[in-house]
């Protein structure tokens, strides 16, 4: 009777959550934008424990997840409740109309056994811990944690860890390169290899959560951490809500992107916290013809988020070929990121931006630039030249395919304290890569340079103050 009562209460909570109205986030937007709506999950709930799961931190629960999801799917969907405990598992594949709900104290942790994640093609990337493809109305919610056990996958640079940390990695076994500067989790003491070289195995790293071609998606409340690669990676998804999640990994995690949206349409990212090893909140649009085929990132609202560490707080790129349209970023805080607002691309992966509005951003202790445009990610497959470029700025890139085109970007009311360079832009000779970019009503306290803008860039900076930081 107690279990039945708990399920009834949880089902009621699920229905209540689905009734969330997100319209208030769309007030006073500078551009018209399609609004998100919450997915509808059937008012049915099952417990993972009822399908043989054991949260003891050692039992493999892959089959329990599969059985529970399959049972819910046959009933038309519902909420799969993961109770407190540590649930070791291999890949989990979500199906339509299912909410994977983690209660407080619940941890879903990736097994150390890399063989569990292999695809039919052993040279391809391995399967993500959690995935969904061409599904509708799916959710990952709750107060629990999803842990990718990323140290079993990621290489580590000697220059980015302390002596104590380096010794900890060596104690796992692994392989160090000939220069003694790069450690690979290859030949570990307690895990078998799935490739014949450290480099091949490293290239197989997968995302923690990858959702492909899905519609009506909600990620809410959960902590996503310690991924082998990207953490939360929706690809070509529509009607996506990311609300109040936490993404975290070591600051030096290779490719440890937090939230990457690739060619997604109609998305809301709010109330979330990022502390990651690579890009924080990043928009990607694919490279070359495939990016154009997949279409732009469009109608994306990003608001009330905090990024504590990342290569960039908010990032567009480097893959932009599909384009960026109708993106609004406002009321976000970046504290200790490498860069604040970062726009990066290069020949072969560039594309056009339009209707990009960024406002009311607060930054503190940024280690490189508050606002930066980088157009020098060169891809020789598309660049009309050969040879070794000792100075990329001297090459004439006129006529290059899929060149960067950062334009129609409006940045207002940024306040940044303590950054070496306030605004930087690196364009490409022969191209108009950075133009129609407006920075207004902003204030920067910098330590080295106010504006470092090359001759190939055109930025309109109005009503901004730049104050040199003085030593106390």
Short mmCIF file of C-alpha atoms in Angstrom, two decimals:
data_model
loop_
_atom_site.label_atom_id
_atom_site.label_comp_id
_atom_site.label_asym_id
_atom_site.label_seq_id
_atom_site.Cartn_x
_atom_site.Cartn_y
_atom_site.Cartn_z
CA UNK A 1 0.00 0.00 0.00
CA UNK A 2 2.87 2.38 0.86
CA UNK A 3 4.55 1.79 -2.50
CA UNK A 4 1.25 2.34 -4.33
CA UNK A 5 0.70 5.59 -2.43
CA UNK A 6 4.21 6.77 -3.31
CA UNK A 7 3.62 6.04 -6.98
CA UNK A 8 0.34 7.93 -6.94
CA UNK A 9 1.99 10.96 -5.36
CA UNK A 10 4.85 10.83 -7.86
CA UNK A 11 2.45 10.60 -10.77
CA UNK A 12 0.62 13.67 -9.46
CA UNK A 13 3.92 15.55 -9.22
CA UNK A 14 4.70 14.52 -12.80
CA UNK A 15 1.42 15.93 -14.04
CA UNK A 16 2.01 19.13 -12.11
CA UNK A 17 5.48 19.53 -13.62
CA UNK A 18 4.10 19.09 -17.11
CA UNK A 19 1.77 22.01 -16.55
CA UNK A 20 4.71 24.43 -16.25
CA UNK A 21 4.12 27.54 -18.31
CA UNK A 22 7.27 28.92 -19.94
CA UNK A 23 5.59 31.91 -21.56
CA UNK A 24 6.91 34.37 -18.99
CA UNK A 25 10.46 33.86 -20.24
CA UNK A 26 9.45 35.26 -23.61
CA UNK A 27 8.45 38.72 -22.42
CA UNK A 28 10.09 41.79 -24.02
CA UNK A 29 12.15 39.87 -26.55
CA UNK A 30 14.04 41.93 -29.16
CA UNK A 31 13.00 39.51 -31.92
CA UNK A 32 9.99 37.33 -32.63
CA UNK A 33 10.63 33.77 -31.53
CA UNK A 34 8.73 30.48 -31.49
CA UNK A 35 8.09 29.49 -27.87
CA UNK A 36 8.72 26.12 -26.27
CA UNK A 37 6.09 23.95 -24.63
CA UNK A 38 6.62 21.20 -22.05
CA UNK A 39 6.38 17.59 -23.19
CA UNK A 40 3.40 15.58 -21.99
CA UNK A 41 4.34 12.39 -20.14
CA UNK A 42 1.56 9.89 -19.28
CA UNK A 43 0.57 9.82 -15.59
CA UNK A 44 2.06 6.42 -14.97
CA UNK A 45 5.09 5.62 -12.82
CA UNK A 46 7.27 2.56 -12.20
CA UNK A 47 10.23 1.98 -9.91
CA UNK A 48 13.54 0.87 -11.38
CA UNK A 49 14.02 -1.35 -8.34
CA UNK A 50 11.02 -3.43 -9.40
CA UNK A 51 12.98 -4.53 -12.49
CA UNK A 52 15.93 -5.94 -10.61
CA UNK A 53 18.06 -2.82 -10.14
CA UNK A 54 20.49 -2.59 -7.24
CA UNK A 55 22.03 0.75 -6.30
CA UNK A 56 25.03 -0.68 -4.45
CA UNK A 57 27.71 0.91 -6.62
CA UNK A 58 28.93 -2.43 -8.01
CA UNK A 59 26.03 -4.30 -9.62
CA UNK A 60 25.58 -3.77 -13.36
CA UNK A 61 22.05 -2.46 -13.99
CA UNK A 62 21.96 -2.17 -17.78
CA UNK A 63 19.36 -4.92 -18.12
CA UNK A 64 17.18 -3.42 -15.37
CA UNK A 65 17.05 -0.09 -17.23
CA UNK A 66 16.27 -1.87 -20.50
CA UNK A 67 13.44 -3.90 -18.97
CA UNK A 68 11.90 -0.92 -17.18
CA UNK A 69 11.99 1.31 -20.25
CA UNK A 70 10.59 -1.49 -22.42
CA UNK A 71 7.75 -2.13 -19.97
CA UNK A 72 6.84 1.56 -19.85
CA UNK A 73 7.03 1.82 -23.62
CA UNK A 74 4.59 -1.07 -24.05
CA UNK A 75 2.15 0.76 -21.76
CA UNK A 76 2.44 4.00 -23.72
CA UNK A 77 5.07 5.67 -21.54
CA UNK A 78 5.32 7.22 -18.09
CA UNK A 79 7.87 8.04 -15.43
CA UNK A 80 10.76 5.71 -14.58
CA UNK A 81 11.78 6.50 -11.01
CA UNK A 82 15.36 5.87 -9.92
CA UNK A 83 15.60 5.85 -6.13
CA UNK A 84 18.61 6.74 -3.96
CA UNK A 85 21.74 4.71 -4.62
CA UNK A 86 24.54 4.36 -7.18
CA UNK A 87 23.43 2.47 -10.26
CA UNK A 88 26.29 1.23 -12.44
CA UNK A 89 25.17 0.75 -16.02
CA UNK A 90 26.07 0.55 -19.67
CA UNK A 91 24.24 2.53 -22.38
CA UNK A 92 20.62 3.53 -21.76
CA UNK A 93 18.34 4.18 -24.75
CA UNK A 94 15.27 6.31 -24.02
CA UNK A 95 11.97 5.85 -25.83
CA UNK A 96 9.09 8.21 -26.52
CA UNK A 97 6.78 9.43 -23.75
CA UNK A 98 9.20 8.49 -20.95
CA UNK A 99 10.59 10.63 -18.13
CA UNK A 100 13.77 9.24 -16.57
CA UNK A 101 13.37 10.67 -13.07
CA UNK A 102 16.23 10.62 -10.54
CA UNK A 103 15.26 11.17 -6.93
CA UNK A 104 17.56 13.05 -4.58
CA UNK A 105 20.49 10.75 -3.81
CA UNK A 106 20.18 8.76 -7.03
CA UNK A 107 23.33 8.43 -9.15
CA UNK A 108 23.42 6.79 -12.56
CA UNK A 109 27.09 6.01 -13.21
CA UNK A 110 28.73 4.74 -16.38
CA UNK A 111 30.40 1.38 -16.04
CA UNK A 112 34.19 1.29 -16.42
CA UNK A 113 33.83 -1.54 -18.95
CA UNK A 114 34.36 0.21 -22.28
CA UNK A 115 33.25 -2.89 -24.19
CA UNK A 116 29.64 -2.21 -23.17
CA UNK A 117 29.56 0.94 -25.31
CA UNK A 118 30.93 -0.45 -28.57
CA UNK A 119 28.96 0.06 -31.77
CA UNK A 120 28.78 -2.51 -34.55
CA UNK A 121 31.56 -0.52 -36.20
CA UNK A 122 34.45 -0.84 -33.71
CA UNK A 123 36.23 2.20 -35.20
CA UNK A 124 33.27 4.53 -34.62
CA UNK A 125 32.58 6.55 -31.51
CA UNK A 126 31.14 4.44 -28.75
CA UNK A 127 27.54 4.77 -27.59
CA UNK A 128 26.69 7.60 -25.18
CA UNK A 129 25.66 6.66 -21.67
CA UNK A 130 22.15 7.98 -22.39
CA UNK A 131 20.79 8.41 -25.89
CA UNK A 132 17.59 8.83 -27.85
CA UNK A 133 17.03 9.00 -31.58
CA UNK A 134 13.88 10.17 -33.36
CA UNK A 135 11.87 10.09 -30.13
CA UNK A 136 9.08 12.38 -28.97
CA UNK A 137 8.13 13.66 -25.53
CA UNK A 138 11.12 12.52 -23.48
CA UNK A 139 12.46 13.93 -20.24
CA UNK A 140 15.30 13.55 -17.74
CA UNK A 141 14.26 15.16 -14.45
CA UNK A 142 14.82 15.14 -10.71
CA UNK A 143 17.49 15.99 -8.15
CA UNK A 144 19.89 13.14 -8.84
CA UNK A 145 23.13 12.87 -10.79
CA UNK A 146 24.30 11.25 -14.04
CA UNK A 147 28.04 10.54 -13.95
CA UNK A 148 30.01 9.58 -17.07
CA UNK A 149 33.06 8.19 -15.24
CA UNK A 150 35.09 10.31 -17.63
CA UNK A 151 38.51 9.71 -16.11
CA UNK A 152 38.35 6.24 -17.66
CA UNK A 153 38.23 7.86 -21.11
CA UNK A 154 39.87 11.29 -21.19
CA UNK A 155 43.56 11.96 -21.86
CA UNK A 156 45.31 14.27 -19.42
CA UNK A 157 47.97 16.89 -20.17
CA UNK A 158 50.81 16.99 -17.67
CA UNK A 159 50.86 20.79 -17.76
CA UNK A 160 47.24 20.96 -16.59
CA UNK A 161 47.47 18.94 -13.39
CA UNK A 162 49.42 19.14 -10.18
CA UNK A 163 52.08 16.63 -9.14
CA UNK A 164 49.60 14.99 -6.79
CA UNK A 165 46.95 14.66 -9.50
CA UNK A 166 49.49 13.34 -12.01
CA UNK A 167 50.51 10.60 -9.59
CA UNK A 168 46.85 9.70 -9.08
CA UNK A 169 46.41 9.16 -12.80
CA UNK A 170 49.61 7.11 -13.01
CA UNK A 171 48.31 4.94 -10.16
CA UNK A 172 45.41 3.90 -12.44
CA UNK A 173 47.87 2.42 -14.90
CA UNK A 174 47.47 3.93 -18.33
CA UNK A 175 50.03 4.98 -20.91
CA UNK A 176 52.23 8.08 -21.08
CA UNK A 177 53.46 9.38 -24.44
CA UNK A 178 57.13 9.47 -25.37
CA UNK A 179 57.51 13.07 -24.20
CA UNK A 180 56.03 12.28 -20.81
CA UNK A 181 53.50 15.08 -21.24
CA UNK A 182 50.28 13.25 -22.10
CA UNK A 183 48.59 10.43 -20.17
CA UNK A 184 46.09 8.13 -21.88
CA UNK A 185 43.64 5.84 -20.06
CA UNK A 186 45.04 2.96 -22.14
CA UNK A 187 46.21 -0.26 -20.46
CA UNK A 188 44.42 0.65 -17.26
CA UNK A 189 44.71 -1.73 -14.33
CA UNK A 190 40.98 -2.44 -14.10
CA UNK A 191 39.61 -1.85 -17.62
CA UNK A 192 40.24 -3.50 -20.98
CA UNK A 193 41.18 -1.57 -24.11
CA UNK A 194 38.79 -1.36 -27.05
CA UNK A 195 41.35 -0.19 -29.63
CA UNK A 196 44.92 -1.11 -30.50
CA UNK A 197 46.48 2.31 -29.79
CA UNK A 198 45.89 5.02 -27.19
CA UNK A 199 45.12 7.56 -29.92
CA UNK A 200 42.45 5.38 -31.57
CA UNK A 201 40.76 4.69 -28.27
CA UNK A 202 40.83 8.38 -27.37
CA UNK A 203 39.09 9.27 -30.64
CA UNK A 204 36.21 6.94 -29.76
CA UNK A 205 35.09 8.93 -26.71
CA UNK A 206 31.36 9.66 -26.73
CA UNK A 207 29.01 12.16 -25.15
CA UNK A 208 27.32 11.65 -21.79
CA UNK A 209 23.82 12.45 -23.13
CA UNK A 210 23.19 12.66 -26.87
CA UNK A 211 19.68 13.25 -28.21
CA UNK A 212 19.33 13.12 -32.00
CA UNK A 213 16.34 14.22 -34.08
CA UNK A 214 14.05 14.30 -31.05
CA UNK A 215 11.02 16.51 -30.41
CA UNK A 216 9.53 17.80 -27.17
CA UNK A 217 12.43 17.31 -24.76
CA UNK A 218 12.76 18.38 -21.11
CA UNK A 219 15.97 18.26 -19.04
CA UNK A 220 15.27 19.59 -15.57
CA UNK A 221 17.01 19.68 -12.20
CA UNK A 222 19.53 16.88 -12.77
CA UNK A 223 23.33 17.14 -12.43
CA UNK A 224 25.29 15.91 -15.46
CA UNK A 225 28.94 15.40 -14.66
CA UNK A 226 32.28 13.91 -15.56
CA UNK A 227 31.56 13.06 -19.19
CA UNK A 228 34.09 11.32 -21.44
CA UNK A 229 33.38 14.09 -23.98
CA UNK A 230 30.45 16.54 -24.30
CA UNK A 231 27.94 16.42 -21.47
CA UNK A 232 24.52 17.46 -22.82
CA UNK A 233 24.40 17.32 -26.62
CA UNK A 234 21.06 17.64 -28.42
CA UNK A 235 21.43 17.32 -32.20
CA UNK A 236 18.72 18.48 -34.63
CA UNK A 237 16.18 18.53 -31.81
CA UNK A 238 13.03 20.65 -31.75
CA UNK A 239 11.12 22.09 -28.81
CA UNK A 240 13.85 21.59 -26.22
CA UNK A 241 13.76 22.83 -22.61
CA UNK A 242 16.83 22.82 -20.35
CA UNK A 243 15.77 24.17 -16.97
CA UNK A 244 17.78 24.27 -13.77
CA UNK A 245 20.37 21.61 -14.57
CA UNK A 246 23.96 21.55 -13.33
CA UNK A 247 26.85 20.51 -15.58
CA UNK A 248 30.26 19.98 -14.06
CA UNK A 249 33.60 18.34 -14.76
CA UNK A 250 37.27 19.08 -14.03
CA UNK A 251 38.42 22.40 -15.49
CA UNK A 252 41.07 20.62 -17.53
CA UNK A 253 38.81 17.91 -19.00
CA UNK A 254 39.64 17.49 -22.69
CA UNK A 255 36.58 18.37 -24.87
CA UNK A 256 34.50 18.69 -21.72
CA UNK A 257 31.80 20.89 -23.29
CA UNK A 258 28.83 21.42 -21.00
CA UNK A 259 25.72 22.21 -23.11
CA UNK A 260 26.08 21.99 -26.89
CA UNK A 261 23.08 22.55 -29.16
CA UNK A 262 23.74 21.38 -32.73
CA UNK A 263 21.30 22.55 -35.44
CA UNK A 264 18.46 22.72 -32.92
CA UNK A 265 15.24 24.69 -33.28
CA UNK A 266 13.03 26.25 -30.62
CA UNK A 267 14.96 25.82 -27.38
CA UNK A 268 15.02 27.37 -23.92
CA UNK A 269 18.05 27.18 -21.59
CA UNK A 270 17.36 28.75 -18.19
CA UNK A 271 18.38 28.68 -14.52
CA UNK A 272 21.32 26.35 -15.12
CA UNK A 273 24.84 26.18 -13.69
CA UNK A 274 27.95 25.22 -15.66
CA UNK A 275 31.48 24.49 -14.43
CA UNK A 276 33.21 22.69 -17.26
CA UNK A 277 36.48 21.97 -19.04
CA UNK A 278 35.61 23.37 -22.46
CA UNK A 279 32.79 25.49 -23.93
CA UNK A 280 30.01 26.37 -21.51
CA UNK A 281 26.76 27.04 -23.39
CA UNK A 282 27.54 26.53 -27.06
CA UNK A 283 25.61 26.76 -30.34
CA UNK A 284 26.87 24.61 -33.22
CA UNK A 285 25.64 24.59 -36.83
CA UNK A 286 27.61 21.83 -38.52
CA UNK A 287 30.42 22.08 -41.06
CA UNK A 288 30.17 22.47 -44.82
CA UNK A 289 27.32 20.94 -46.86
CA UNK A 290 26.11 18.71 -44.02
CA UNK A 291 25.66 21.76 -41.80
CA UNK A 292 23.57 23.49 -44.44
CA UNK A 293 21.47 20.36 -44.88
CA UNK A 294 20.76 20.17 -41.15
CA UNK A 295 19.71 23.82 -41.00
CA UNK A 296 20.37 26.57 -38.48
CA UNK A 297 20.18 26.88 -34.74
CA UNK A 298 17.01 28.95 -34.61
CA UNK A 299 14.72 30.46 -31.97
CA UNK A 300 17.01 29.84 -28.98
CA UNK A 301 16.45 31.73 -25.70
CA UNK A 302 19.23 31.52 -23.08
CA UNK A 303 18.53 33.30 -19.81
CA UNK A 304 19.41 33.41 -16.10
CA UNK A 305 22.34 30.97 -16.27
CA UNK A 306 25.69 30.98 -14.46
CA UNK A 307 28.97 29.69 -15.90
CA UNK A 308 31.85 29.34 -13.43
CA UNK A 309 34.46 27.83 -15.71
CA UNK A 310 34.57 27.16 -19.41
CA UNK A 311 36.58 28.16 -22.46
CA UNK A 312 33.66 30.47 -23.19
CA UNK A 313 30.56 31.39 -21.20
CA UNK A 314 28.36 31.68 -24.28
CA UNK A 315 29.84 30.39 -27.53
CA UNK A 316 28.86 30.27 -31.17
CA UNK A 317 30.97 27.83 -33.20
CA UNK A 318 33.27 26.66 -34.32
CA UNK A 319 30.90 24.81 -36.68
CA UNK A 320 28.47 27.41 -38.06
CA UNK A 321 27.73 26.36 -41.66
CA UNK A 322 24.03 25.74 -41.01
CA UNK A 323 23.72 29.26 -39.64
CA UNK A 324 22.49 30.93 -36.45
CA UNK A 325 19.12 32.72 -36.39
CA UNK A 326 17.05 34.37 -33.67
CA UNK A 327 19.22 33.71 -30.63
CA UNK A 328 18.71 35.74 -27.46
CA UNK A 329 21.09 35.55 -24.49
CA UNK A 330 20.28 37.67 -21.45
CA UNK A 331 20.77 37.99 -17.71
CA UNK A 332 23.63 35.50 -17.51
CA UNK A 333 26.71 35.57 -15.28
CA UNK A 334 30.20 34.32 -16.14
CA UNK A 335 32.75 34.01 -13.33
CA UNK A 336 36.26 32.79 -14.09
CA UNK A 337 35.72 31.63 -17.67
CA UNK A 338 38.55 31.88 -20.21
CA UNK A 339 36.39 34.12 -22.42
CA UNK A 340 32.95 35.57 -21.88
CA UNK A 341 31.20 35.86 -25.24
CA UNK A 342 33.08 33.82 -27.83
CA UNK A 343 32.37 33.65 -31.57
CA UNK A 344 34.71 31.21 -33.30
CA UNK A 345 34.86 29.64 -36.74
CA UNK A 346 37.08 29.21 -39.78
CA UNK A 347 37.15 28.49 -43.47
CA UNK A 348 35.36 25.19 -44.10
CA UNK A 349 33.05 25.44 -41.13
CA UNK A 350 31.76 29.02 -41.27
CA UNK A 351 28.24 30.31 -41.87
CA UNK A 352 26.02 33.36 -41.40
CA UNK A 353 24.53 34.65 -38.17
CA UNK A 354 21.43 36.83 -37.95
CA UNK A 355 19.31 38.32 -35.20
CA UNK A 356 21.72 37.58 -32.37
CA UNK A 357 20.84 39.66 -29.29
CA UNK A 358 22.92 39.51 -26.11
CA UNK A 359 22.22 41.73 -23.12
CA UNK A 360 22.63 42.21 -19.37
CA UNK A 361 25.68 40.00 -18.98
CA UNK A 362 27.85 40.21 -15.85
CA UNK A 363 31.42 38.89 -15.99
CA UNK A 364 34.12 38.67 -13.33
CA UNK A 365 37.72 37.45 -13.49
CA UNK A 366 37.76 36.45 -17.15
CA UNK A 367 41.22 35.12 -17.98
CA UNK A 368 41.51 36.10 -21.68
CA UNK A 369 38.85 38.25 -23.40
CA UNK A 370 35.39 39.46 -22.44
CA UNK A 371 34.19 39.46 -26.07
CA UNK A 372 36.13 37.75 -28.84
CA UNK A 373 35.65 36.96 -32.53
CA UNK A 374 37.98 34.32 -33.96
CA UNK A 375 37.90 33.45 -37.67
CA UNK A 376 41.14 31.50 -37.88
CA UNK A 377 40.04 27.88 -37.47
CA UNK A 378 41.41 26.92 -40.88
CA UNK A 379 40.28 23.79 -42.75
CA UNK A 380 42.40 23.14 -45.85
CA UNK A 381 39.67 21.01 -47.44
CA UNK A 382 37.86 24.21 -48.37
CA UNK A 383 40.57 26.89 -48.24
CA UNK A 384 41.77 28.01 -51.75
CA UNK A 385 45.48 27.72 -51.02
CA UNK A 386 48.16 25.19 -50.17
CA UNK A 387 51.34 25.19 -48.22
CA UNK A 388 52.29 26.00 -44.68
CA UNK A 389 50.76 29.28 -43.49
CA UNK A 390 53.34 30.97 -41.33
CA UNK A 391 51.03 33.99 -41.10
CA UNK A 392 47.38 33.28 -41.76
CA UNK A 393 46.61 37.00 -41.99
CA UNK A 394 48.73 37.35 -45.13
CA UNK A 395 46.76 34.73 -47.08
CA UNK A 396 43.92 36.07 -49.24
CA UNK A 397 40.83 34.01 -48.44
CA UNK A 398 38.52 35.70 -50.95
CA UNK A 399 36.26 33.11 -52.55
CA UNK A 400 36.70 30.56 -49.80
CA UNK A 401 33.84 28.13 -49.28
CA UNK A 402 31.96 28.11 -46.00
CA UNK A 403 33.77 31.13 -44.63
CA UNK A 404 32.87 32.71 -41.28
CA UNK A 405 30.27 35.48 -41.48
CA UNK A 406 29.58 36.95 -38.05
CA UNK A 407 27.01 39.71 -38.57
CA UNK A 408 23.78 41.16 -37.22
CA UNK A 409 25.03 40.72 -33.65
CA UNK A 410 23.84 43.12 -30.95
CA UNK A 411 25.57 43.15 -27.55
CA UNK A 412 24.22 45.50 -24.89
CA UNK A 413 24.72 46.20 -21.20
CA UNK A 414 27.74 44.01 -20.48
CA UNK A 415 29.62 44.66 -17.25
CA UNK A 416 33.01 42.98 -16.92
CA UNK A 417 35.51 43.38 -14.11
CA UNK A 418 39.08 42.10 -14.42
CA UNK A 419 39.89 40.83 -17.89
CA UNK A 420 43.20 41.18 -19.79
CA UNK A 421 41.55 42.21 -23.09
CA UNK A 422 38.03 43.64 -23.22
CA UNK A 423 37.20 43.17 -26.93
CA UNK A 424 39.21 41.23 -29.51
CA UNK A 425 38.51 40.36 -33.14
CA UNK A 426 40.60 38.32 -35.58
CA UNK A 427 39.28 38.31 -39.15
CA UNK A 428 40.66 36.91 -42.39
CA UNK A 429 42.32 38.78 -45.23
CA UNK A 430 40.03 39.11 -48.27
CA UNK A 431 36.83 38.33 -46.36
CA UNK A 432 34.31 40.35 -44.42
CA UNK A 433 34.04 37.89 -41.54
CA UNK A 434 33.10 40.27 -38.73
CA UNK A 435 30.72 43.10 -39.63
CA UNK A 436 27.46 44.64 -38.49
CA UNK A 437 28.46 43.86 -34.91
CA UNK A 438 27.26 46.38 -32.34
CA UNK A 439 28.48 46.66 -28.74
CA UNK A 440 26.65 49.31 -26.73
CA UNK A 441 26.20 50.65 -23.21
CA UNK A 442 28.80 48.35 -21.67
CA UNK A 443 31.57 48.72 -19.12
CA UNK A 444 34.89 46.87 -19.02
CA UNK A 445 37.63 46.94 -16.40
CA UNK A 446 40.70 45.46 -18.12
CA UNK A 447 44.33 44.85 -17.18
CA UNK A 448 46.21 44.90 -20.55
CA UNK A 449 44.27 46.10 -23.62
CA UNK A 450 40.87 47.66 -24.13
CA UNK A 451 40.27 46.76 -27.81
CA UNK A 452 42.40 44.54 -30.04
CA UNK A 453 40.59 44.62 -33.39
CA UNK A 454 42.41 43.82 -36.61
CA UNK A 455 41.97 45.53 -39.99
CA UNK A 456 39.76 42.73 -41.30
CA UNK A 457 37.04 43.28 -38.70
CA UNK A 458 34.39 45.96 -38.36
CA UNK A 459 32.80 46.49 -34.95
CA UNK A 460 30.58 49.38 -33.93
CA UNK A 461 31.31 50.19 -30.28
CA UNK A 462 29.16 52.95 -28.80
CA UNK A 463 28.61 54.36 -25.30
CA UNK A 464 31.05 51.93 -23.71
CA UNK A 465 33.63 52.66 -21.03
CA UNK A 466 37.02 50.97 -20.75
CA UNK A 467 38.87 51.38 -17.47
CA UNK A 468 42.43 50.20 -16.90
CA UNK A 469 42.67 48.05 -13.79
CA UNK A 470 45.12 49.57 -11.34
CA UNK A 471 47.02 47.62 -8.72
CA UNK A 472 45.86 48.25 -5.18
#
